[in-house]
Amino acid sequence: ELKWAGERDADDYRKKMAQERRESLAFRNAEGKRIRELEGQLKSYAQQEEHESNELKWAGERDADDYRKKMAQERRESLAFRNAEGKRIRELEGQLKSYAQQEEHESNELKWAGE
């Protein structure tokens, strides 16, 4: 009977150990699943952050391109205005010079006619 009791104790111990292994495996599986889910959430968050960062970067680049285009257009308009203004001033100076020459010519004619 002691032998049977020892065998029962050994069987009970083996069953207990098998149960503990099953529980340990179940715990490790659950823990592994929880960790994988957490890693998936972190990866998803990181991808979302990277996407938002890229969107901001692209928006900034578009704004910079728009600004450069605007500045180039303003330079072209300024140059066109300065060219037109320069032409207008040269024409006015030409008219004034012509008027002065005409006045001098008439003055000289009156001077010569009076002599």
Short mmCIF file of C-alpha atoms in Angstrom, two decimals:
data_model
loop_
_atom_site.label_atom_id
_atom_site.label_comp_id
_atom_site.label_asym_id
_atom_site.label_seq_id
_atom_site.Cartn_x
_atom_site.Cartn_y
_atom_site.Cartn_z
CA GLU A 1 0.00 0.00 0.00
CA LEU A 2 2.90 2.35 0.55
CA LYS A 3 4.03 1.56 -2.93
CA TRP A 4 0.63 2.49 -4.30
CA ALA A 5 0.56 5.64 -2.23
CA GLY A 6 4.01 6.54 -3.57
CA GLU A 7 2.87 5.86 -7.11
CA ARG A 8 -0.26 7.95 -6.52
CA ASP A 9 1.91 10.75 -5.14
CA ALA A 10 4.18 10.47 -8.17
CA ASP A 11 1.16 10.49 -10.52
CA ASP A 12 -0.31 13.45 -8.66
CA TYR A 13 3.03 15.23 -8.90
CA ARG A 14 3.29 14.51 -12.65
CA LYS A 15 -0.28 15.75 -13.16
CA LYS A 16 0.50 18.86 -11.12
CA MET A 17 3.64 19.52 -13.16
CA ALA A 18 1.75 18.95 -16.43
CA GLN A 19 -0.95 21.36 -15.27
CA GLU A 20 1.65 23.95 -14.31
CA ARG A 21 3.31 23.57 -17.73
CA ARG A 22 -0.06 24.06 -19.45
CA GLU A 23 -0.79 27.12 -17.32
CA SER A 24 2.71 28.50 -17.96
CA LEU A 25 2.31 27.93 -21.70
CA ALA A 26 -1.14 29.57 -21.68
CA PHE A 27 0.29 32.54 -19.75
CA ARG A 28 3.25 32.87 -22.15
CA ASN A 29 0.91 32.64 -25.14
CA ALA A 30 -1.37 35.32 -23.69
CA GLU A 31 1.59 37.51 -22.78
CA GLY A 32 3.08 37.07 -26.25
CA LYS A 33 -0.23 38.00 -27.85
CA ARG A 34 -0.54 41.08 -25.63
CA ILE A 35 3.00 42.16 -26.51
CA ARG A 36 2.41 41.63 -30.26
CA GLU A 37 -0.80 43.68 -30.07
CA LEU A 38 1.03 46.43 -28.21
CA GLU A 39 3.85 46.40 -30.77
CA GLY A 40 1.26 46.56 -33.55
CA GLN A 41 -0.37 49.59 -31.93
CA LEU A 42 3.01 51.29 -31.50
CA LYS A 43 3.92 50.56 -35.13
CA SER A 44 0.57 51.91 -36.31
CA TYR A 45 1.03 55.05 -34.21
CA ALA A 46 4.56 55.53 -35.57
CA GLN A 47 3.31 55.15 -39.15
CA GLN A 48 0.53 57.66 -38.50
CA GLU A 49 3.01 60.12 -37.00
CA GLU A 50 5.36 59.67 -39.96
CA HIS A 51 2.48 60.21 -42.40
CA GLU A 52 1.41 63.40 -40.63
CA SER A 53 5.02 64.57 -40.58
CA ASN A 54 5.31 63.94 -44.32
CA GLU A 55 2.04 65.79 -44.95
CA LEU A 56 3.38 68.80 -43.05
CA LYS A 57 6.69 68.59 -44.88
CA TRP A 58 4.96 68.45 -48.27
CA ALA A 59 2.66 71.32 -47.34
CA GLY A 60 5.70 73.35 -46.32
CA GLU A 61 7.44 72.53 -49.58
CA ARG A 62 4.33 73.54 -51.55
CA ASP A 63 4.16 76.79 -49.60
CA ALA A 64 7.84 77.46 -50.29
CA ASP A 65 7.35 76.73 -54.01
CA ASP A 66 4.32 79.02 -54.11
CA TYR A 67 6.32 81.75 -52.37
CA ARG A 68 9.22 81.37 -54.80
CA LYS A 69 6.81 81.57 -57.76
CA LYS A 70 5.15 84.64 -56.27
CA MET A 71 8.52 86.34 -55.73
CA ALA A 72 9.60 85.50 -59.30
CA GLN A 73 6.34 86.95 -60.65
CA GLU A 74 6.77 90.09 -58.54
CA ARG A 75 10.35 90.48 -59.85
CA ARG A 76 9.11 90.13 -63.44
CA GLU A 77 6.37 92.70 -62.82
CA SER A 78 8.83 95.06 -61.14
CA LEU A 79 11.26 94.75 -64.02
CA ALA A 80 8.48 95.35 -66.55
CA PHE A 81 7.36 98.43 -64.58
CA ARG A 82 10.93 99.77 -64.35
CA ASN A 83 11.44 99.19 -68.07
CA ALA A 84 8.18 100.99 -68.91
CA GLU A 85 9.02 103.82 -66.51
CA GLY A 86 12.52 104.14 -67.97
CA LYS A 87 11.07 104.27 -71.48
CA ARG A 88 8.52 106.91 -70.43
CA ILE A 89 11.27 109.04 -68.83
CA ARG A 90 13.52 108.72 -71.89
CA GLU A 91 10.64 109.75 -74.16
CA LEU A 92 9.84 112.70 -71.89
CA GLU A 93 13.51 113.74 -71.84
CA GLY A 94 13.56 113.45 -75.62
CA GLN A 95 10.48 115.65 -75.89
CA LEU A 96 11.98 118.20 -73.50
CA LYS A 97 15.27 118.19 -75.43
CA SER A 98 13.39 118.60 -78.69
CA TYR A 99 11.32 121.44 -77.22
CA ALA A 100 14.50 123.11 -75.90
CA GLN A 101 16.18 122.78 -79.31
CA GLN A 102 13.10 124.23 -81.00
CA GLU A 103 13.07 127.14 -78.52
CA GLU A 104 16.78 127.75 -79.11
CA HIS A 105 16.27 127.61 -82.86
CA GLU A 106 13.41 130.13 -82.73
CA SER A 107 15.47 132.35 -80.45
CA ASN A 108 18.37 132.22 -82.87
CA GLU A 109 16.06 133.03 -85.81
CA LEU A 110 14.69 136.06 -83.96
CA LYS A 111 18.24 137.09 -83.07
CA TRP A 112 19.40 136.78 -86.68
CA ALA A 113 16.33 138.51 -88.00
CA GLY A 114 16.98 141.42 -85.66
CA GLU A 115 20.55 141.91 -86.81
#
